[in-house]
């Protein structure tokens, strides 16, 4: 699939194994999710354009490069997407953060919206939707649809772990969206959980359950 990018850097894969381990407690889980999000941000921003700038080093004038004026927005899907925000802001500190609150109904597995607060100029920004888990794809698809309804056009999706079903679902509804993941797992189980996955990302981040 042309718009699926699997980020297989050794540091990302090593940390993802620790995140998956059921014996990793909430504090380490949070730290690792933040670190992996930061490492993934490095790849997700690879296509940012550069412009020449003139600077004076202690030795000479130089023509060098800086990121050109695109504005960036991060859009975590609540709750679990919050765990990835701080790591991404370490690399993209000028980004504004919008929040979309969705939970997945445990019976129907359909997303239910409960919150949406976005930067006012969302249509001018390059948006990165973030959520650790892409399972059926319902939540990510719904979040991207909200953003498009509010005028956003340039949207990427970044998740730690995806199920093949979720990648296909997002690609079917939003073929214009590039999807960045650290791993595509085997399948979903009968409760809609990714196998082998990491369990419930929100519960593991925040110690609920
Ligand atoms: O691809 P889907 O089938 O929609 O599932 C993925 C969604 O499920 C999880 O959220 P959850 O509903 O558990 O909410 P939470 O983050 O508040 O725990 C996860 O963080 C995604 O948002
Ligand atoms: O495996 C899954 C699927 C949905 N949400 C999670 O947190 N984990
Ligand atoms: Mg959850």
Coordinates of C-alpha atoms and ligand atoms in Angstrom, one line a residue:
X1 CA 0.0 0.0 0.0
X2 CA 1.7 3.2 -1.2
X3 CA 0.7 5.4 1.6
X4 CA 1.6 3.0 4.5
X5 CA 5.0 3.7 6.0
X6 CA 6.4 1.2 8.5
X7 CA 9.1 2.8 10.7
X8 CA 11.5 0.0 11.4
X9 CA 14.4 1.9 13.0
X10 CA 16.1 -0.4 15.6
X11 CA 15.5 2.1 18.4
X12 CA 11.8 2.2 17.6
X13 CA 11.5 -1.6 17.4
X14 CA 13.4 -2.2 20.6
X15 CA 11.3 0.3 22.6
X16 CA 8.1 -1.1 21.0
X17 CA 8.9 -4.5 22.4
X18 CA 9.3 -3.1 25.9
X19 CA 5.9 -1.3 25.4
X20 CA 4.2 -4.5 24.4
X21 CA 5.5 -6.4 27.4
X22 CA 2.6 -6.9 29.9
X23 CA 5.1 -6.6 32.8
X24 CA 6.0 -3.0 31.8
X25 CA 4.2 -0.7 34.4
X26 CA 2.5 2.6 33.7
X27 CA 5.5 4.9 34.4
X28 CA 7.8 3.0 32.0
X29 CA 5.0 2.5 29.5
X30 CA 4.4 6.3 29.4
X31 CA 8.1 7.1 29.1
X32 CA 8.5 4.6 26.3
X33 CA 5.4 5.8 24.4
X34 CA 6.7 9.4 24.6
X35 CA 10.2 8.3 23.4
X36 CA 8.9 6.3 20.4
X37 CA 6.6 9.1 19.4
X38 CA 9.6 11.4 19.4
X39 CA 11.6 9.0 17.2
X40 CA 8.6 8.5 14.9
X41 CA 8.2 12.3 14.6
X42 CA 11.7 12.4 13.0
X43 CA 10.5 10.2 10.1
X44 CA 7.0 11.7 9.8
X45 CA 8.5 15.2 9.3
X46 CA 11.0 14.0 6.7
X47 CA 9.1 15.7 3.8
X48 CA 9.1 19.2 5.5
X49 CA 10.4 21.7 3.0
X50 CA 13.5 23.7 3.6
X51 CA 14.5 27.2 2.6
X52 CA 17.9 28.9 2.4
X53 CA 18.8 31.3 5.2
X54 CA 21.8 33.5 5.6
X55 CA 23.5 33.2 9.0
X56 CA 26.8 34.4 10.4
X57 CA 28.8 31.7 12.2
X58 CA 31.8 32.8 14.4
X59 CA 33.9 32.1 11.3
X60 CA 32.1 33.3 8.2
X61 CA 28.7 34.1 6.6
X62 CA 26.9 31.0 5.4
X63 CA 23.9 30.0 3.4
X64 CA 22.2 27.2 5.3
X65 CA 18.8 25.6 5.6
X66 CA 15.8 26.0 7.9
X67 CA 12.3 24.6 7.8
X68 CA 10.1 26.9 5.7
X69 CA 7.0 28.5 7.0
X70 CA 4.5 25.6 7.1
X71 CA 2.4 25.6 10.3
X72 CA 2.0 22.2 12.0
X73 CA -0.9 20.9 14.1
X74 CA -0.9 17.8 16.3
X75 CA -4.2 16.2 16.9
X76 CA -4.2 13.5 19.6
X77 CA -7.2 11.3 19.8
X78 CA -8.2 11.2 23.5
X79 CA -7.3 9.6 25.7
X80 CA -4.5 7.4 24.5
X81 CA -3.1 9.8 21.9
X82 CA -2.2 12.2 24.7
X83 CA 0.7 9.9 25.6
X84 CA 2.4 10.7 22.3
X85 CA 2.1 14.5 22.4
X86 CA 5.0 15.5 24.6
X87 CA 7.5 13.4 22.6
X88 CA 6.4 15.0 19.3
X89 CA 6.5 18.5 20.8
X90 CA 10.1 17.9 21.7
X91 CA 10.9 17.8 18.0
X92 CA 8.2 20.2 16.7
X93 CA 7.9 22.7 19.5
X94 CA 6.0 25.3 17.5
X95 CA 3.2 22.9 16.7
X96 CA -0.3 23.8 18.0
X97 CA -2.3 20.9 19.6
X98 CA -6.0 20.2 18.8
X99 CA -7.9 17.5 20.7
X100 CA -10.5 15.1 19.4
X101 CA -12.2 13.0 22.1
X102 CA -13.5 9.7 20.9
X103 CA -14.0 6.4 22.6
X104 CA -14.8 3.1 21.0
X105 CA -18.1 1.6 22.1
X106 CA -17.1 -1.8 23.5
X107 CA -20.2 -3.5 22.0
X108 CA -20.5 -2.0 18.5
X109 CA -16.7 -1.0 18.3
X110 CA -18.0 2.2 16.7
X111 CA -16.4 5.5 17.7
X112 CA -18.4 7.9 19.9
X113 CA -17.4 11.6 19.9
X114 CA -17.3 13.5 23.1
X115 CA -14.9 16.4 22.6
X116 CA -13.4 18.5 19.8
X117 CA -11.2 21.6 20.2
X118 CA -8.9 22.6 17.3
X119 CA -6.6 25.6 16.5
X120 CA -8.7 28.2 14.7
X121 CA -6.5 28.1 11.6
X122 CA -6.7 24.4 11.3
X123 CA -7.2 24.6 7.5
X124 CA -3.8 26.2 7.1
X125 CA -1.9 23.6 9.0
X126 CA -0.2 20.4 8.2
X127 CA -1.9 18.1 10.7
X128 CA -0.6 14.9 12.3
X129 CA -3.4 12.8 13.9
X130 CA -1.8 10.7 16.7
X131 CA -3.1 7.6 18.5
X132 CA -1.1 4.6 19.6
X133 CA -3.6 2.1 18.3
X134 CA -5.2 1.6 14.8
X135 CA -7.6 -1.3 15.3
X136 CA -10.8 -1.3 13.2
X137 CA -9.8 2.2 12.0
X138 CA -13.1 3.6 13.0
X139 CA -11.7 6.2 15.5
X140 CA -8.9 7.4 13.2
X141 CA -11.3 7.6 10.2
X142 CA -13.8 9.6 12.2
X143 CA -11.2 12.0 13.6
X144 CA -9.8 12.6 10.0
X145 CA -13.4 13.2 8.8
X146 CA -13.9 15.8 11.5
X147 CA -10.8 17.6 10.5
X148 CA -11.7 17.6 6.8
X149 CA -15.2 18.9 7.7
X150 CA -13.4 21.8 9.3
X151 CA -11.4 22.5 6.2
X152 CA -8.2 20.6 6.9
X153 CA -6.6 19.2 3.7
X154 CA -3.1 18.1 4.6
X155 CA -3.4 15.3 7.1
X156 CA -1.1 12.4 8.2
X157 CA -1.9 9.6 10.7
X158 CA 0.7 8.3 13.1
X159 CA 0.1 5.2 15.3
X160 CA 2.4 2.8 17.1
X161 CA 0.6 -0.4 16.2
X162 CA -1.9 -1.1 13.5
X163 CA -4.1 -4.1 12.5
X164 CA -4.3 -4.7 8.8
X165 CA -8.0 -4.2 9.0
X166 CA -7.5 -0.6 10.4
X167 CA -5.0 0.3 7.7
X168 CA -7.3 -0.8 5.0
X169 CA -10.3 1.0 6.5
X170 CA -8.5 4.3 6.8
X171 CA -7.0 3.9 3.3
X172 CA -10.5 3.2 1.8
X173 CA -12.1 6.3 3.4
X174 CA -9.1 8.6 3.3
X175 CA -6.8 7.5 0.4
X176 CA -5.1 10.9 0.6
X177 CA -3.8 10.3 4.1
X178 CA -0.3 8.9 4.7
X179 CA -0.2 6.4 7.5
X180 CA 2.9 6.0 9.7
X181 CA 3.2 3.0 12.1
X182 CA 5.9 1.2 14.0
X183 CA 4.3 -2.2 13.3
X184 CA 1.4 -3.9 11.5
X185 CA 0.3 -6.8 13.7
X186 CA -1.6 -10.0 12.7
X187 CA -5.3 -9.4 13.2
X188 CA -8.0 -8.2 15.6
X189 CA -9.5 -10.6 18.1
X190 CA -13.3 -11.0 18.8
X191 CA -13.2 -8.0 21.1
X192 CA -11.6 -5.8 18.5
X193 CA -8.2 -5.8 20.2
X194 CA -5.0 -6.0 18.1
X195 CA -3.2 -9.3 18.3
X196 CA -0.5 -9.4 19.7
X197 CA -0.7 -5.7 20.2
X198 CA -0.1 -4.2 23.6
X199 CA -3.5 -4.4 25.3
X200 CA -5.6 -1.3 26.0
X201 CA -3.3 1.7 25.4
X202 CA -5.4 4.2 27.4
X203 CA -5.6 1.9 30.4
X204 CA -1.9 1.2 30.4
X205 CA -1.0 4.8 30.1
X206 CA -3.2 6.1 32.8
X207 CA -3.4 3.1 35.1
X208 CA -7.2 2.7 34.7
X209 CA -8.7 -0.8 34.9
Ligands
LIG1 O1 -9.4 1.6 15.5 P1 -10.5 1.5 16.5 O2 -11.2 0.2 16.4 O3 -11.4 2.7 16.5 O4 -9.7 1.4 17.9 C1 -8.7 2.3 18.3 C2 -9.1 3.2 19.3 O5 -9.3 2.5 20.6 C3 -8.6 3.1 21.6 O6 -9.2 4.1 22.3 P2 -10.4 3.8 23.4 O7 -11.7 3.7 22.7 O8 -9.9 2.6 24.2 O9 -10.4 5.1 24.2 P3 -9.3 5.6 25.3 O10 -8.1 6.1 24.5 O11 -10.0 6.6 26.0 O12 -8.9 4.4 26.1 C4 -7.4 3.6 20.8 O13 -6.6 4.6 21.6 C5 -8.0 4.2 19.6 O14 -8.5 5.5 19.7
LIG2 O1 -5.7 -3.4 20.8 C1 -6.4 -2.3 21.0 C2 -7.5 -1.9 20.2 C3 -8.1 -0.8 20.5 N1 -7.6 0.0 21.5 C4 -6.6 -0.4 22.3 O2 -6.2 0.4 23.2 N2 -6.0 -1.5 22.0
LIG3 MG1 -8.7 2.6 25.7

